[in-house]
């Protein structure tokens, strides 16, 4: 399973260093039958590319492993450019990766639209409350209107910016937004 998981994201490596890290972890997995132990040991390797491959693979093989999220956090703290390689892994881990959210928050301030949406997609999955609060949708005067119905209309509108802002503002509304969504989205009879 580890080799299969490794193969799924191995093709996304774009640099030779990552290819070498992938090849190293792959050879270690072939040489030892204790997959989890091999990956856990690789988290301490001197080569950050080996650590990256090991952490992403371990997250897929055994998502509850205690060393996975701390290893990803250390990697992202030292190598922020690794984020694109960890994004899908972080989404898969979901709230288990909550401790990584604070490392990613500054990336929301980018002017690169694609990078912004990639980070937002991960943050909404791992810690949506922190994401809404830090973006300013919660706890900020007038960020969340008393009447939430116009935000609901913005979600259905054709203006993507207004829809995105409505999402943030609704997240900041907390239980009031949940009640409104529950009222508006009903299963068909």
Coordinates of N, CA, C and O in Angstrom, one line a residue:
X1 N 0.8 -1.2 0.0 CA 0.0 0.0 0.0 C 0.9 1.3 0.0 O 0.5 2.2 -0.6
X2 N 2.0 1.2 0.7 CA 2.9 2.4 0.8 C 3.5 2.7 -0.6 O 3.5 3.8 -1.0
X3 N 3.9 1.6 -1.3 CA 4.5 1.8 -2.6 C 3.4 2.3 -3.6 O 3.7 3.2 -4.4
X4 N 2.2 1.9 -3.4 CA 1.1 2.4 -4.3 C 0.9 3.8 -4.0 O 0.7 4.7 -4.9
X5 N 0.8 4.2 -2.7 CA 0.6 5.6 -2.3 C 1.7 6.4 -2.8 O 1.5 7.5 -3.3
X6 N 2.9 6.0 -2.7 CA 4.1 6.7 -3.1 C 4.1 7.0 -4.6 O 4.4 8.1 -5.0
X7 N 3.6 6.0 -5.3 CA 3.5 6.1 -6.8 C 2.5 7.2 -7.2 O 2.6 7.9 -8.2
X8 N 1.4 7.4 -6.4 CA 0.4 8.3 -6.8 C 0.8 9.7 -6.8 O 0.4 10.5 -7.5
X9 N 1.7 10.1 -5.8 CA 2.2 11.5 -5.8 C 3.6 11.6 -6.3 O 4.1 12.7 -6.5
X10 N 4.3 10.5 -6.6 CA 5.7 10.6 -7.1 C 5.8 11.2 -8.4 O 6.7 11.9 -8.7
X11 N 4.7 11.1 -9.2 CA 4.8 11.7 -10.6 C 4.7 13.2 -10.5 O 4.9 13.9 -11.5
X12 N 4.3 13.8 -9.4 CA 4.1 15.2 -9.3 C 5.4 15.9 -9.0 O 5.4 17.1 -9.0
X13 N 6.4 15.2 -8.6 CA 7.7 15.9 -8.3 C 8.2 16.5 -9.5 O 8.2 16.0 -10.6
X14 N 8.7 17.8 -9.4 CA 9.2 18.5 -10.5 C 10.7 18.7 -10.5 O 11.2 19.2 -11.5
X15 N 11.4 18.4 -9.4 CA 12.8 18.7 -9.4 C 13.5 17.4 -9.1 O 13.0 16.5 -8.5
X16 N 14.8 17.4 -9.5 CA 15.6 16.2 -9.3 C 15.8 15.8 -7.9 O 15.8 14.6 -7.5
X17 N 15.9 16.8 -7.0 CA 16.1 16.5 -5.6 C 14.9 15.7 -5.0 O 15.0 14.8 -4.2
X18 N 13.7 16.1 -5.5 CA 12.5 15.4 -5.0 C 12.5 14.0 -5.6 O 12.1 13.0 -4.9
X19 N 12.9 13.9 -6.8 CA 13.0 12.5 -7.4 C 13.9 11.6 -6.6 O 13.7 10.5 -6.4
X20 N 15.1 12.2 -6.2 CA 16.0 11.4 -5.4 C 15.4 11.0 -4.0 O 15.6 9.9 -3.6
X21 N 14.7 11.9 -3.4 CA 14.0 11.6 -2.1 C 13.0 10.5 -2.3 O 12.9 9.6 -1.5
X22 N 12.2 10.6 -3.4 CA 11.2 9.6 -3.7 C 11.9 8.2 -4.0 O 11.5 7.2 -3.4
X23 N 13.0 8.2 -4.7 CA 13.7 7.0 -5.0 C 14.3 6.4 -3.8 O 14.3 5.2 -3.6
X24 N 14.8 7.2 -2.9 CA 15.4 6.7 -1.6 C 14.4 6.1 -0.8 O 14.6 5.0 -0.2
X25 N 13.2 6.7 -0.6 CA 12.2 6.1 0.2 C 11.6 4.8 -0.4 O 11.4 3.8 0.3
X26 N 11.5 4.9 -1.7 CA 11.0 3.7 -2.4 C 12.0 2.5 -2.2 O 11.5 1.4 -1.9
X27 N 13.3 2.7 -2.3 CA 14.2 1.6 -2.1 C 14.2 1.1 -0.7 O 14.3 -0.1 -0.4
X28 N 14.0 2.0 0.3 CA 13.9 1.6 1.7 C 12.7 0.7 1.9 O 12.7 -0.2 2.7
X29 N 11.6 1.1 1.3 CA 10.4 0.3 1.4 C 10.5 -1.1 0.8 O 9.9 -2.0 1.3
X30 N 11.2 -1.1 -0.3 CA 11.4 -2.4 -0.9 C 12.3 -3.3 -0.1 O 12.2 -4.6 -0.1
X31 N 13.2 -2.7 0.7 CA 14.2 -3.5 1.4 C 13.7 -4.0 2.8 O 14.3 -4.9 3.4
X32 N 12.6 -3.4 3.3 CA 12.1 -3.7 4.6 C 10.6 -3.9 4.6 O 9.9 -3.1 4.0
X33 N 10.1 -4.9 5.2 CA 8.7 -5.2 5.2 C 7.9 -4.4 6.2 O 6.7 -4.3 6.0
X34 N 8.5 -3.8 7.2 CA 7.8 -3.0 8.2 C 7.6 -1.6 7.6 O 8.4 -0.7 8.0
X35 N 6.6 -1.4 6.8 CA 6.4 -0.1 6.1 C 6.3 1.1 7.1 O 7.0 2.1 6.8
X36 N 5.5 1.0 8.1 CA 5.4 2.1 9.0 C 6.7 2.5 9.7 O 7.1 3.7 9.8
X37 N 7.4 1.5 10.1 CA 8.7 1.7 10.8 C 9.7 2.4 9.8 O 10.4 3.3 10.2
X38 N 9.7 1.9 8.6 CA 10.6 2.5 7.6 C 10.3 4.0 7.4 O 11.2 4.8 7.4
X39 N 9.0 4.3 7.2 CA 8.6 5.7 7.0 C 8.9 6.5 8.2 O 9.3 7.7 8.1
X40 N 8.6 6.0 9.4 CA 8.8 6.7 10.6 C 10.3 7.1 10.8 O 10.7 8.2 11.2
X41 N 11.2 6.1 10.5 CA 12.6 6.3 10.6 C 13.1 7.4 9.6 O 13.9 8.2 9.8
X42 N 12.4 7.3 8.4 CA 12.8 8.3 7.3 C 12.4 9.7 7.7 O 13.0 10.7 7.1
X43 N 11.5 9.9 8.6 CA 11.1 11.3 9.1 C 12.3 12.0 9.7 O 12.3 13.2 9.8
X44 N 13.3 11.2 10.2 CA 14.5 11.8 10.8 C 15.7 11.9 9.9 O 16.8 12.2 10.3
X45 N 15.5 11.6 8.6 CA 16.6 11.6 7.7 C 17.2 13.0 7.5 O 16.5 14.0 7.7
X46 N 18.5 13.1 7.2 CA 19.1 14.4 7.0 C 18.6 15.1 5.8 O 18.6 16.3 5.7
X47 N 18.2 14.3 4.8 CA 17.7 14.9 3.5 C 16.2 15.3 3.7 O 15.4 14.5 3.9
X48 N 16.0 16.6 3.5 CA 14.6 17.1 3.7 C 13.6 16.5 2.6 O 12.4 16.4 2.9
X49 N 14.1 16.1 1.5 CA 13.3 15.6 0.4 C 12.8 14.2 0.8 O 11.7 13.8 0.6
X50 N 13.7 13.4 1.5 CA 13.4 12.1 2.0 C 12.3 12.3 3.1 O 11.3 11.5 3.1
X51 N 12.5 13.2 4.0 CA 11.5 13.5 5.0 C 10.2 13.9 4.5 O 9.1 13.4 4.9
X52 N 10.2 14.7 3.4 CA 8.9 15.1 2.8 C 8.2 13.9 2.2 O 7.0 13.7 2.5
X53 N 8.9 13.1 1.4 CA 8.3 11.9 0.8 C 7.8 11.0 1.9 O 6.6 10.4 1.9
X54 N 8.6 10.8 3.0 CA 8.2 9.8 4.0 C 7.0 10.4 4.8 O 6.0 9.6 5.1
X55 N 6.9 11.7 5.1 CA 5.8 12.2 5.8 C 4.5 12.1 5.0 O 3.4 11.7 5.5
X56 N 4.6 12.5 3.7 CA 3.4 12.4 2.9 C 2.9 10.9 2.7 O 1.7 10.7 2.7
X57 N 3.8 10.0 2.6 CA 3.5 8.6 2.4 C 2.9 8.1 3.7 O 1.9 7.4 3.7
X58 N 3.5 8.4 4.8 CA 3.1 7.9 6.1 C 1.7 8.4 6.4 O 0.8 7.7 6.9
X59 N 1.4 9.7 6.0 CA 0.1 10.2 6.2 C -1.0 9.5 5.4 O -2.1 9.4 5.9
X60 N -0.6 8.9 4.3 CA -1.6 8.2 3.5 C -1.7 6.7 4.0 O -2.8 6.1 3.9
X61 N -0.6 6.2 4.5 CA -0.6 4.8 4.9 C -1.2 4.6 6.3 O -2.0 3.7 6.6
X62 N -0.8 5.5 7.2 CA -1.3 5.5 8.6 C -1.5 6.9 9.1 O -0.7 7.5 9.8
X63 N -2.7 7.5 8.7 CA -2.9 8.9 9.0 C -2.9 9.3 10.5 O -2.6 10.4 10.8
X64 N -3.2 8.3 11.3 CA -3.2 8.6 12.8 C -1.8 8.5 13.4 O -1.7 8.8 14.6
X65 N -0.7 8.3 12.7 CA 0.6 8.1 13.2 C 1.0 9.5 13.9 O 0.9 10.5 13.3
X66 N 1.5 9.4 15.1 CA 1.7 10.6 15.9 C 2.8 11.5 15.3 O 2.9 12.7 15.6
X67 N 3.7 11.0 14.5 CA 4.9 11.8 14.1 C 4.6 12.5 12.7 O 5.4 13.3 12.3
X68 N 3.5 12.1 12.1 CA 3.3 12.7 10.7 C 3.1 14.2 10.7 O 3.8 14.9 10.0
X69 N 2.1 14.7 11.5 CA 1.8 16.1 11.5 C 3.0 16.9 12.0 O 3.4 18.0 11.4
X70 N 3.6 16.5 13.1 CA 4.8 17.3 13.5 C 5.9 17.4 12.5 O 6.6 18.4 12.3
X71 N 6.1 16.3 11.8 CA 7.1 16.2 10.7 C 6.7 17.2 9.6 O 7.6 17.9 9.1
X72 N 5.5 17.2 9.2 CA 5.0 18.1 8.1 C 5.2 19.6 8.6 O 5.6 20.4 7.8
X73 N 4.9 19.8 9.9 CA 5.0 21.2 10.4 C 6.4 21.7 10.4 O 6.7 22.8 9.9
X74 N 7.3 20.8 10.8 CA 8.8 21.2 10.8 C 9.2 21.4 9.3 O 10.0 22.4 9.1
X75 N 8.8 20.6 8.4 CA 9.2 20.7 7.0 C 8.7 22.1 6.4 O 9.4 22.8 5.8
X76 N 7.4 22.4 6.7 CA 6.9 23.6 6.2 C 7.4 24.8 6.8 O 7.6 25.9 6.2
X77 N 7.8 24.7 8.1 CA 8.5 25.8 8.8 C 9.8 26.2 8.2 O 10.2 27.3 8.0
X78 N 10.6 25.1 7.8 CA 11.9 25.3 7.3 C 11.9 25.5 5.7 O 12.8 26.1 5.2
X79 N 10.9 24.9 5.1 CA 10.9 24.8 3.6 C 9.5 25.2 3.2 O 8.7 24.3 2.7
X80 N 9.1 26.5 3.2 CA 7.7 26.8 2.9 C 7.4 26.5 1.4 O 6.2 26.3 1.1
X81 N 8.4 26.4 0.6 CA 8.2 26.0 -0.8 C 7.7 24.6 -1.0 O 7.3 24.2 -2.1
X82 N 7.7 23.8 0.1 CA 7.2 22.4 0.0 C 5.7 22.4 0.0 O 5.1 21.3 -0.1
X83 N 5.0 23.5 0.3 CA 3.6 23.5 0.5 C 2.8 22.8 -0.7 O 2.0 22.0 -0.4
X84 N 3.1 23.1 -1.9 CA 2.4 22.4 -3.0 C 2.5 20.9 -2.9 O 1.5 20.2 -3.3
X85 N 3.6 20.4 -2.4 CA 3.8 18.9 -2.3 C 3.0 18.3 -1.2 O 2.7 17.1 -1.1
X86 N 2.7 19.2 -0.2 CA 2.0 18.7 1.0 C 0.5 19.0 1.0 O -0.2 18.4 1.8
X87 N 0.0 19.8 0.1 CA -1.4 20.3 0.1 C -2.4 19.1 0.2 O -3.3 19.1 1.0
X88 N -2.3 18.2 -0.7 CA -3.3 17.1 -0.8 C -3.2 16.2 0.5 O -4.2 15.7 1.0
X89 N -2.0 16.1 1.0 CA -1.8 15.3 2.2 C -2.4 16.0 3.4 O -3.1 15.4 4.2
X90 N -2.3 17.3 3.5 CA -2.9 18.1 4.6 C -4.4 18.0 4.5 O -5.1 17.9 5.5
X91 N -5.0 18.1 3.3 CA -6.4 18.0 3.1 C -6.9 16.6 3.5 O -7.9 16.5 4.2
X92 N -6.1 15.6 3.2 CA -6.5 14.2 3.6 C -6.5 14.1 5.1 O -7.3 13.4 5.7
X93 N -5.5 14.7 5.8 CA -5.4 14.6 7.2 C -6.5 15.4 7.9 O -7.0 15.1 9.0
X94 N -7.0 16.5 7.2 CA -8.1 17.3 7.7 C -7.7 17.9 9.1 O -6.6 18.4 9.3
X95 N -8.7 17.9 10.0 CA -8.5 18.5 11.3 C -7.3 18.0 12.1 O -6.8 18.6 13.0
X96 N -6.8 16.8 11.8 CA -5.6 16.2 12.4 C -4.4 17.1 12.2 O -3.5 17.1 13.0
X97 N -4.4 17.9 11.1 CA -3.3 18.7 10.7 C -3.5 20.2 11.2 O -2.8 21.1 10.7
X98 N -4.4 20.4 12.1 CA -4.8 21.7 12.6 C -3.5 22.5 13.1 O -3.5 23.7 12.9
X99 N -2.6 21.8 13.6 CA -1.4 22.6 14.2 C -0.6 23.2 13.0 O 0.2 24.1 13.3
X100 N -0.8 22.8 11.8 CA 0.0 23.4 10.7 C -0.7 24.7 10.2 O -0.1 25.5 9.5
X101 N -1.9 24.9 10.6 CA -2.7 26.0 10.1 C -2.0 27.4 10.3 O -2.0 28.2 9.4
X102 N -1.4 27.6 11.5 CA -0.8 28.8 11.7 C 0.4 29.1 10.8 O 0.8 30.2 10.5
X103 N 1.1 28.0 10.4 CA 2.2 28.2 9.4 C 1.7 28.6 8.0 O 2.4 29.3 7.3
X104 N 0.5 28.2 7.7 CA 0.0 28.5 6.4 C -0.8 29.8 6.3 O -0.9 30.4 5.2
X105 N -1.2 30.4 7.4 CA -2.0 31.6 7.4 C -1.4 32.7 6.7 O -2.0 33.4 5.9
X106 N -0.1 33.0 6.9 CA 0.6 34.1 6.1 C 0.5 33.9 4.6 O 0.5 34.9 3.9
X107 N 0.3 32.7 4.1 CA 0.3 32.5 2.7 C -1.0 33.0 2.1 O -1.1 33.1 0.9
X108 N -2.0 33.3 2.9 CA -3.3 33.8 2.4 C -3.1 35.2 1.9 O -4.0 35.8 1.2
X109 N -2.1 35.9 2.3 CA -1.8 37.3 1.9 C -1.1 37.4 0.6 O -0.7 38.5 0.2
X110 N -1.0 36.4 -0.2 CA -0.3 36.4 -1.4 C -1.1 37.1 -2.5 O -2.4 37.1 -2.4
X111 N -0.5 37.7 -3.5 CA -1.2 38.3 -4.6 C -1.4 37.3 -5.7 O -2.1 37.5 -6.7
X112 N -0.8 36.1 -5.6 CA -0.9 35.0 -6.6 C -2.3 34.3 -6.3 O -2.4 33.6 -5.3
X113 N -3.2 34.5 -7.2 CA -4.6 33.9 -7.1 C -4.6 32.4 -6.9 O -5.3 31.9 -6.1
X114 N -3.8 31.7 -7.7 CA -3.8 30.3 -7.6 C -3.2 29.8 -6.3 O -3.7 28.9 -5.6
X115 N -2.1 30.5 -5.8 CA -1.5 30.1 -4.5 C -2.5 30.4 -3.4 O -2.7 29.6 -2.5
X116 N -3.2 31.5 -3.5 CA -4.2 31.9 -2.5 C -5.3 30.8 -2.4 O -5.6 30.3 -1.3
X117 N -5.8 30.4 -3.5 CA -6.9 29.4 -3.5 C -6.4 28.0 -3.0 O -7.1 27.3 -2.4
X118 N -5.2 27.7 -3.3 CA -4.6 26.4 -2.8 C -4.5 26.4 -1.3 O -4.9 25.5 -0.7
X119 N -4.0 27.5 -0.8 CA -3.8 27.6 0.7 C -5.2 27.6 1.3 O -5.4 27.0 2.3
X120 N -6.1 28.4 0.8 CA -7.4 28.5 1.3 C -8.1 27.2 1.4 O -8.8 26.8 2.4
X121 N -8.0 26.4 0.3 CA -8.6 25.1 0.2 C -8.1 24.2 1.3 O -8.9 23.5 2.0
X122 N -6.8 24.2 1.6 CA -6.2 23.4 2.7 C -6.7 23.9 4.0 O -7.1 23.2 4.9
X123 N -6.6 25.3 4.3 CA -7.0 25.8 5.5 C -8.5 25.6 5.9 O -8.8 25.3 7.0
X124 N -9.3 25.7 4.9 CA -10.7 25.4 5.2 C -11.0 24.0 5.6 O -11.9 23.7 6.4
X125 N -10.1 23.1 5.2 CA -10.3 21.7 5.5 C -9.7 21.4 6.9 O -10.2 20.6 7.7
X126 N -8.5 22.0 7.2 CA -7.9 21.7 8.5 C -8.3 22.5 9.7 O -8.3 22.0 10.8
X127 N -8.6 23.8 9.5 CA -9.1 24.6 10.6 C -9.9 25.8 10.1 O -9.4 27.0 10.0
X128 N -11.2 25.6 9.7 CA -12.0 26.6 9.1 C -12.2 27.8 10.1 O -12.3 28.9 9.7
X129 N -12.3 27.5 11.4 CA -12.6 28.6 12.3 C -11.5 29.6 12.4 O -11.6 30.8 12.3
X130 N -10.3 29.1 12.6 CA -9.1 29.9 12.6 C -8.9 30.7 11.3 O -8.6 31.9 11.3
X131 N -9.2 30.1 10.2 CA -9.1 30.7 8.9 C -10.1 31.9 8.8 O -9.7 33.0 8.4
X132 N -11.3 31.7 9.3 CA -12.3 32.8 9.2 C -11.9 33.9 10.2 O -12.0 35.1 9.8
X133 N -11.5 33.6 11.4 CA -11.1 34.6 12.3 C -9.9 35.4 11.9 O -9.9 36.6 12.0
X134 N -8.9 34.7 11.4 CA -7.7 35.5 11.0 C -7.9 36.3 9.7 O -7.2 37.3 9.5
X135 N -8.8 35.9 8.9 CA -9.0 36.6 7.7 C -9.9 37.9 7.9 O -9.9 38.8 7.2
X136 N -10.5 37.9 9.1 CA -11.2 39.1 9.5 C -12.7 38.9 9.4 O -13.5 39.9 9.6
X137 N -13.2 37.8 9.1 CA -14.6 37.6 8.9 C -15.3 37.4 10.2 O -16.5 37.5 10.3
X138 N -14.6 37.1 11.3 CA -15.2 36.9 12.6 C -14.5 37.9 13.6 O -13.3 38.1 13.5
X139 N -15.3 38.4 14.5 CA -14.7 39.2 15.5 C -14.4 40.6 15.1 O -13.7 41.4 15.8
X140 N -14.7 41.0 13.9 CA -14.4 42.3 13.4 C -15.7 43.1 13.2 O -16.7 42.6 12.6
X141 N -15.8 44.3 13.7 CA -17.0 45.1 13.6 C -17.5 45.2 12.2 O -16.7 45.5 11.2
X142 N -18.7 44.9 12.0 CA -19.4 45.0 10.7 C -19.0 43.9 9.7 O -19.4 44.0 8.5
X143 N -18.1 43.0 10.1 CA -17.7 42.0 9.1 C -18.8 41.0 8.8 O -19.0 40.5 7.7
X144 N -19.6 40.8 9.8 CA -20.8 39.9 9.7 C -22.0 40.7 9.9 O -22.3 41.1 11.1
X145 N -22.8 40.9 8.9 CA -24.0 41.7 9.1 C -25.1 41.0 9.9 O -25.1 39.7 10.1
X146 N -26.0 41.7 10.5 CA -27.1 41.2 11.3 C -28.0 40.3 10.4 O -28.4 39.2 10.8
X147 N -28.3 40.8 9.2 CA -29.1 40.1 8.2 C -28.2 39.3 7.3 O -27.4 39.8 6.5
X148 N -28.3 37.9 7.4 CA -27.4 37.1 6.6 C -28.0 36.8 5.2 O -27.3 36.2 4.4
X149 N -29.3 37.1 5.0 CA -29.9 36.8 3.7 C -29.1 37.3 2.5 O -29.0 36.6 1.5
X150 N -28.7 38.6 2.5 CA -27.9 39.1 1.4 C -26.6 38.2 1.1 O -26.2 38.1 -0.1
X151 N -26.0 37.7 2.1 CA -24.9 36.8 1.9 C -25.3 35.5 1.2 O -24.6 35.0 0.4
X152 N -26.5 35.0 1.6 CA -27.0 33.8 0.9 C -27.2 34.1 -0.6 O -26.8 33.3 -1.5
X153 N -27.7 35.3 -0.9 CA -27.9 35.7 -2.3 C -26.5 35.8 -3.0 O -26.4 35.4 -4.2
X154 N -25.5 36.4 -2.3 CA -24.2 36.5 -2.9 C -23.6 35.1 -3.3 O -22.9 35.0 -4.3
X155 N -23.9 34.1 -2.5 CA -23.4 32.7 -2.8 C -23.9 32.3 -4.1 O -23.2 31.5 -4.8
X156 N -25.1 32.6 -4.5 CA -25.7 32.2 -5.7 C -25.5 33.1 -6.9 O -25.8 32.8 -8.0
X157 N -24.8 34.2 -6.6 CA -24.6 35.2 -7.7 C -23.5 34.8 -8.6 O -22.8 33.8 -8.4
X158 N -23.3 35.6 -9.6 CA -22.2 35.3 -10.7 C -20.9 36.0 -10.3 O -19.9 35.7 -11.0
X159 N -20.8 36.8 -9.3 CA -19.6 37.5 -8.9 C -18.8 36.6 -7.9 O -19.2 36.4 -6.8
X160 N -17.7 36.0 -8.4 CA -17.0 35.1 -7.6 C -16.4 35.7 -6.4 O -16.3 35.1 -5.3
X161 N -15.9 37.0 -6.5 CA -15.3 37.7 -5.4 C -16.4 37.8 -4.3 O -16.1 37.6 -3.1
X162 N -17.6 38.3 -4.6 CA -18.6 38.5 -3.6 C -19.0 37.1 -3.0 O -19.3 37.0 -1.8
X163 N -19.1 36.1 -3.8 CA -19.4 34.7 -3.3 C -18.3 34.3 -2.3 O -18.6 33.7 -1.2
X164 N -17.1 34.5 -2.6 CA -16.0 34.1 -1.7 C -16.0 34.9 -0.4 O -15.9 34.3 0.7
X165 N -16.3 36.2 -0.5 CA -16.4 37.0 0.7 C -17.6 36.6 1.5 O -17.5 36.5 2.7
X166 N -18.7 36.2 0.9 CA -19.9 35.7 1.6 C -19.6 34.5 2.4 O -20.0 34.3 3.5
X167 N -18.8 33.6 1.8 CA -18.4 32.4 2.5 C -17.6 32.7 3.8 O -17.9 32.2 4.9
X168 N -16.6 33.6 3.7 CA -15.9 34.0 4.9 C -16.8 34.7 5.9 O -16.6 34.4 7.1
X169 N -17.7 35.5 5.5 CA -18.5 36.2 6.4 C -19.5 35.3 7.1 O -19.8 35.4 8.3
X170 N -20.0 34.3 6.3 CA -20.9 33.3 6.9 C -20.1 32.4 7.9 O -20.7 32.1 9.0
X171 N -18.9 32.1 7.6 CA -18.1 31.3 8.6 C -18.0 32.1 9.9 O -18.0 31.6 11.0
X172 N -17.8 33.4 9.8 CA -17.7 34.3 11.0 C -19.0 34.4 11.7 O -19.0 34.7 12.9
X173 N -20.1 34.1 11.1 CA -21.4 34.2 11.8 C -21.7 33.0 12.6 O -22.6 33.0 13.4
X174 N -20.9 31.9 12.5 CA -21.0 30.8 13.3 C -22.4 30.1 13.3 O -23.0 29.9 12.3
X175 N -23.0 30.0 14.5 CA -24.3 29.2 14.7 C -25.4 29.9 13.9 O -26.3 29.2 13.4
X176 N -25.4 31.2 13.8 CA -26.5 31.9 13.0 C -26.4 31.5 11.6 O -27.5 31.2 10.9
X177 N -25.2 31.3 11.0 CA -25.1 30.9 9.6 C -25.6 29.4 9.5 O -26.2 29.1 8.5
X178 N -25.2 28.6 10.4 CA -25.6 27.2 10.4 C -27.1 27.1 10.4 O -27.7 26.3 9.6
X179 N -27.8 27.9 11.2 CA -29.2 27.9 11.3 C -29.8 28.3 10.0 O -30.8 27.7 9.5
X180 N -29.3 29.4 9.3 CA -29.8 29.9 8.1 C -29.6 28.8 7.0 O -30.5 28.5 6.2
X181 N -28.4 28.2 6.9 CA -28.2 27.2 5.9 C -29.1 26.0 6.1 O -29.7 25.5 5.1
X182 N -29.3 25.6 7.4 CA -30.2 24.5 7.7 C -31.6 24.8 7.2 O -32.3 23.9 6.7
X183 N -32.0 26.0 7.4 CA -33.4 26.5 7.0 C -33.5 26.5 5.4 O -34.5 26.1 4.9
X184 N -32.4 27.0 4.7 CA -32.5 27.1 3.3 C -32.2 25.8 2.5 O -32.7 25.7 1.4
X185 N -31.4 25.0 3.0 CA -31.1 23.7 2.4 C -31.9 22.6 3.0 O -31.5 22.1 4.0
X186 N -32.9 22.2 2.4 CA -33.7 21.1 2.9 C -33.8 20.0 1.9 O -33.8 20.3 0.7
X187 N -33.8 18.8 2.3 CA -33.9 17.7 1.4 C -35.3 17.7 0.7 O -36.2 18.2 1.3
X188 N -35.3 17.3 -0.5 CA -36.6 17.3 -1.2 C -37.6 16.3 -0.6 O -37.1 15.3 0.0
X189 N -38.8 16.6 -0.6 CA -39.8 15.7 0.0 C -39.9 14.3 -0.6 O -39.6 14.1 -1.7

